[in-house]
Amino acid sequence: MTSDVLVHARGLRKSYGSPRRPVRVLDGLDLALHRGEVLAVLGPNGAGKTTTVRILATLLRPDAGTATVAGHDVVRDAARVRGLISLTGQYAAVDEKQTGRENLAMMGRLAHLPRRVVRARVDDLLDAFDLAGAADRRVGEYSGGMRRRLDLAAGLLTRPQVMFLDEPTTGLDPRSRQTMWEVVRAVVADGTSLFLTTQYLEEADQLADRVALVVDGRVVAEGSPSDLKRRVGDARVELTFATSEEAARVGSTWPGTDAHATVPGPGPDVATSSTLRVPTDGSVGHVRDVLAAVAATGAEPERWEVREPTLDDVFLTLTGHATRARAPRDTGSTAPGAGAPADHEETAA
Amino acid sequence: MTAPSLAAPSGTTPRLPAPTPRPGRHVLADAGAMVARSLRLVRREPDELVLGLVLPVMLMILFVYVFGGAMSVGTDYVTYATPGIVLLCAGYGASNTAIAVEQDMSGGIMDRFRSMPIVASTVLVGHLVASVVKNLVTTAVVLVVALLVGFRPVATPLEWVAAVGVVAAYVVAITSVAAFVGVLVRSPAAAGGFGFFMLFLPYVSSAFVPPVTMPAWLRGFAEHQPVTSVIETIRGLLVGLGSDARPVTDLGTTAVLALAWCAGLTVVFLGGAAWAFARRRR
Ligand SMILES: Nc1ncnc2c1ncn2[C@@H]1O[C@H](COP(=O)(O)OP(=O)(O)OP(=O)(O)O)[C@@H](O)[C@H]1O
Ligand SMILES: [Mg+2]
């Protein structure tokens, strides 16, 4: 099991700022990336994802804790670690005054690849990322998405054991994102393990074998995407009414109606001011009972749907927990109108 | 979708080179790639190129036609001042390396360099070599303009070579200081401040007026600061005159002093830059 662990972080701590007023960013973070695996690290802004990636990629020293890549310590054996990884950071790492092709060729040279190999590889990458037409234009003239694609290509010149991608598809259009996913899958199929951070939960769902949710510098949840979805609860029936008053009436009369007795499980809670959510196991019988219970209140929903939990729900639920534990008043978004907060936490309970 | 072919393009997918036990194994190749990079970046910096051409012309007009008439230094003022203008332009050009280095240090590309199995500090070597090339071009421009407005050097070919060598040594020294500044500072404005300093420094030397005309407290500095020995060496080599406009006598000593200054500054500040580079984290 342990020999299978390619990247291992234990108890990482990191603070920024002056020693007298340190800002704690990582607070005992533990992570493991197994060989051949894709690990997606999710977390709200400022959670410490980039800091973690920078430590693992030898750019930053942790204040405490250890991290290894293939058994080599990222601080003491940094040179060895660098021979095993490739990093594409959150911010573009290309020269604006060089062309796309020149940037890639330079990185190939720095990777000590033979000239002939560099040339072929650069052409392949430019094609794959749809940059062949802009290859000989300066990067300063690229759009944000083109720049990002070039940046990603620069991280793929060689075939590392571990690839670190910090928010790889932020700023990419849907098609470019798909291409990126294809490329990543191909690289992973070829034996590279991937350490990925992302804000797109669909991306984690699509690519990751395992997801780690980081909040305030600590891993608060970890598991396969389906594990995590199960953790936030079952599927739900979502009922949207014409007005928030009607939704409120259904919500408040629900436990009092006769029909309630026929609906097993918890009653509805308010998702947005005009939407109610009722947890369900998704079976036809249960959904029918729920709809019957609604009909018994005399109200008619405008729309309804059965929603499976998504990683978004996982994210909002679990990060909500952590944020609340620290700052009880700061519950995030407030729904307009009736002022009912979107209370995802109770859904999970 | 061409993506899937990426992982194994015709069976030639390169593997990352085996972990390098000695990180310096490819240091020359790394430096070569960095030099090529910096030369390309310098070539594509239009502002700097224009400044590199305009500054010499403006300074030459200023010194020869504006101040020249009022100056009495014992010889033609263009003869006296041209070596100073050469150094002013080269020193200022070299100081701009601080800006380039600061940009690299705070930009994303340094993260990529540092995460690769290369000697990342060769990025400084790249800037150093590019600076020498760029400022020798600037020097050529200054000299051409000077010749056009009446500069008449008396140097033998060997003396020319020596003079160019001293200018190059000076550029290396100032670029080293600039690299150190660039690694240390945290903003482009601060890096630019070094350029201002280098634009000013030659005035407090024997570049444009003999130090004997300065008040004693300033004169002590002017006579002993590094620019003075460099300027006297170049003036001695090109026009055979000293700062008093009389035929130069102790050129050998001055040249040794100039080269010692340049070597000392280079060793101290390039070493300091490499040291600070290894420690700096964004
Ligand atoms: N160089 C630095 N100096 C001071 N504070 C920093 C520095 N870098 C990061 N921080 C702080 O550390 C915290 C975590 O930053 P980090 O970049 O790791 O977050 P992240 O999870 O990557 O966020 P995002 O999703 O916005 O990219 C933030 O509060 C940030 O302000
Ligand atoms: Mg980040």
Coordinates of C-alpha atoms in Angstrom, one line a residue, chain A residues 54 57-61 79-80 82-85 87-89 91-95 97-99 102-103 106-107 109-113 117 121 124-125 127-129 138 151 154-160 179 182-183 186-187 190, chain B residues 1-10 12-21 23 26 29-34 36-37 40-41 43-46 103-104 107-118 122 280-282:
Chain A
R54 CA 3.8 24.8 -4.7
A57 CA 6.5 20.9 -6.6
T58 CA 9.5 22.1 -4.6
L59 CA 8.8 25.8 -4.9
L60 CA 8.0 26.5 -1.3
R61 CA 9.2 25.0 2.0
A79 CA 16.6 18.2 -7.5
R80 CA 15.5 14.6 -7.7
R82 CA 12.1 18.0 -10.1
G83 CA 13.3 15.2 -12.4
L84 CA 10.0 13.4 -11.8
I85 CA 7.4 16.0 -12.0
L87 CA 4.0 21.7 -13.0
T88 CA 1.5 23.9 -14.7
G89 CA 0.7 26.5 -12.1
Y91 CA -0.8 31.6 -13.4
A92 CA 0.6 31.6 -16.9
A93 CA 4.3 30.6 -17.1
V94 CA 5.2 31.6 -20.6
D95 CA 7.1 34.5 -22.1
K97 CA 7.5 38.3 -26.0
Q98 CA 8.2 34.9 -27.5
T99 CA 5.9 33.1 -29.9
E102 CA 9.5 29.5 -29.3
N103 CA 8.1 29.1 -25.8
M106 CA 12.6 26.6 -25.1
M107 CA 11.0 24.4 -22.5
R109 CA 15.5 22.5 -24.6
L110 CA 15.4 23.0 -20.9
A111 CA 14.1 19.5 -20.5
H112 CA 17.3 18.3 -22.2
L113 CA 15.4 16.6 -25.0
V117 CA 12.4 15.2 -30.5
R121 CA 6.8 17.2 -29.9
D124 CA 2.2 17.7 -31.9
L125 CA 1.3 19.8 -28.9
D127 CA -1.9 20.7 -33.1
A128 CA -3.5 19.0 -30.1
F129 CA -4.2 22.4 -28.4
R138 CA 3.8 36.4 -29.9
D151 CA 0.8 26.9 -20.7
A154 CA 4.4 23.5 -22.0
G155 CA 3.7 21.2 -19.1
L156 CA 3.3 18.3 -21.4
L157 CA 6.6 18.3 -23.2
T158 CA 7.9 15.4 -21.3
R159 CA 6.2 12.5 -19.7
P160 CA 6.6 13.0 -15.9
T179 CA -9.7 18.8 -25.4
E182 CA -8.9 14.2 -23.6
V183 CA -5.2 15.1 -23.4
A186 CA -4.3 10.2 -22.7
V187 CA -1.4 11.2 -20.5
D190 CA 0.3 6.5 -20.5
Chain B
M1 CA -9.7 15.4 -31.9
T2 CA -6.0 14.9 -32.1
A3 CA -5.5 14.7 -28.4
P4 CA -5.2 10.9 -27.9
S5 CA -2.3 10.7 -30.3
L6 CA -0.4 13.0 -27.9
A7 CA 0.7 10.6 -25.3
A8 CA 2.6 8.5 -27.8
P9 CA 3.4 10.5 -31.0
S10 CA 4.7 7.8 -33.3
T12 CA 8.8 8.6 -29.8
T13 CA 7.3 10.1 -26.6
P14 CA 10.2 11.4 -24.8
R15 CA 10.6 10.4 -21.2
L16 CA 11.8 13.0 -18.8
P17 CA 15.5 12.5 -18.3
A18 CA 16.4 10.3 -15.4
P19 CA 16.6 12.2 -12.1
T20 CA 19.8 14.1 -12.1
P21 CA 21.9 13.3 -9.1
P23 CA 21.8 19.2 -10.6
H26 CA 23.4 20.1 -17.8
A29 CA 23.0 23.5 -21.9
D30 CA 20.7 25.3 -19.5
A31 CA 22.7 28.5 -19.7
G32 CA 22.7 28.2 -23.5
A33 CA 18.9 28.0 -23.6
M34 CA 18.6 30.9 -21.2
A36 CA 19.0 32.4 -26.3
R37 CA 15.9 33.4 -24.4
R40 CA 15.3 37.2 -28.0
L41 CA 13.5 39.1 -25.2
R43 CA 15.5 42.1 -29.3
R44 CA 11.7 42.3 -28.8
E45 CA 11.7 45.1 -26.3
P46 CA 11.0 48.0 -28.6
Q103 CA 9.9 40.7 -14.0
D104 CA 11.2 37.2 -14.2
G107 CA 6.3 36.3 -13.0
G108 CA 4.9 32.8 -13.4
I109 CA 7.7 31.5 -15.5
M110 CA 10.1 31.3 -12.6
D111 CA 7.8 28.7 -11.0
R112 CA 8.1 26.6 -14.1
F113 CA 11.9 27.0 -14.3
R114 CA 12.3 26.2 -10.6
S115 CA 10.1 23.1 -10.9
M116 CA 12.2 21.7 -13.7
P117 CA 15.4 19.7 -13.3
I118 CA 17.6 22.6 -14.4
T122 CA 21.2 30.2 -15.2
R280 CA 13.9 34.1 -2.7
R281 CA 10.4 32.7 -2.7
R282 CA 7.6 34.5 -4.3

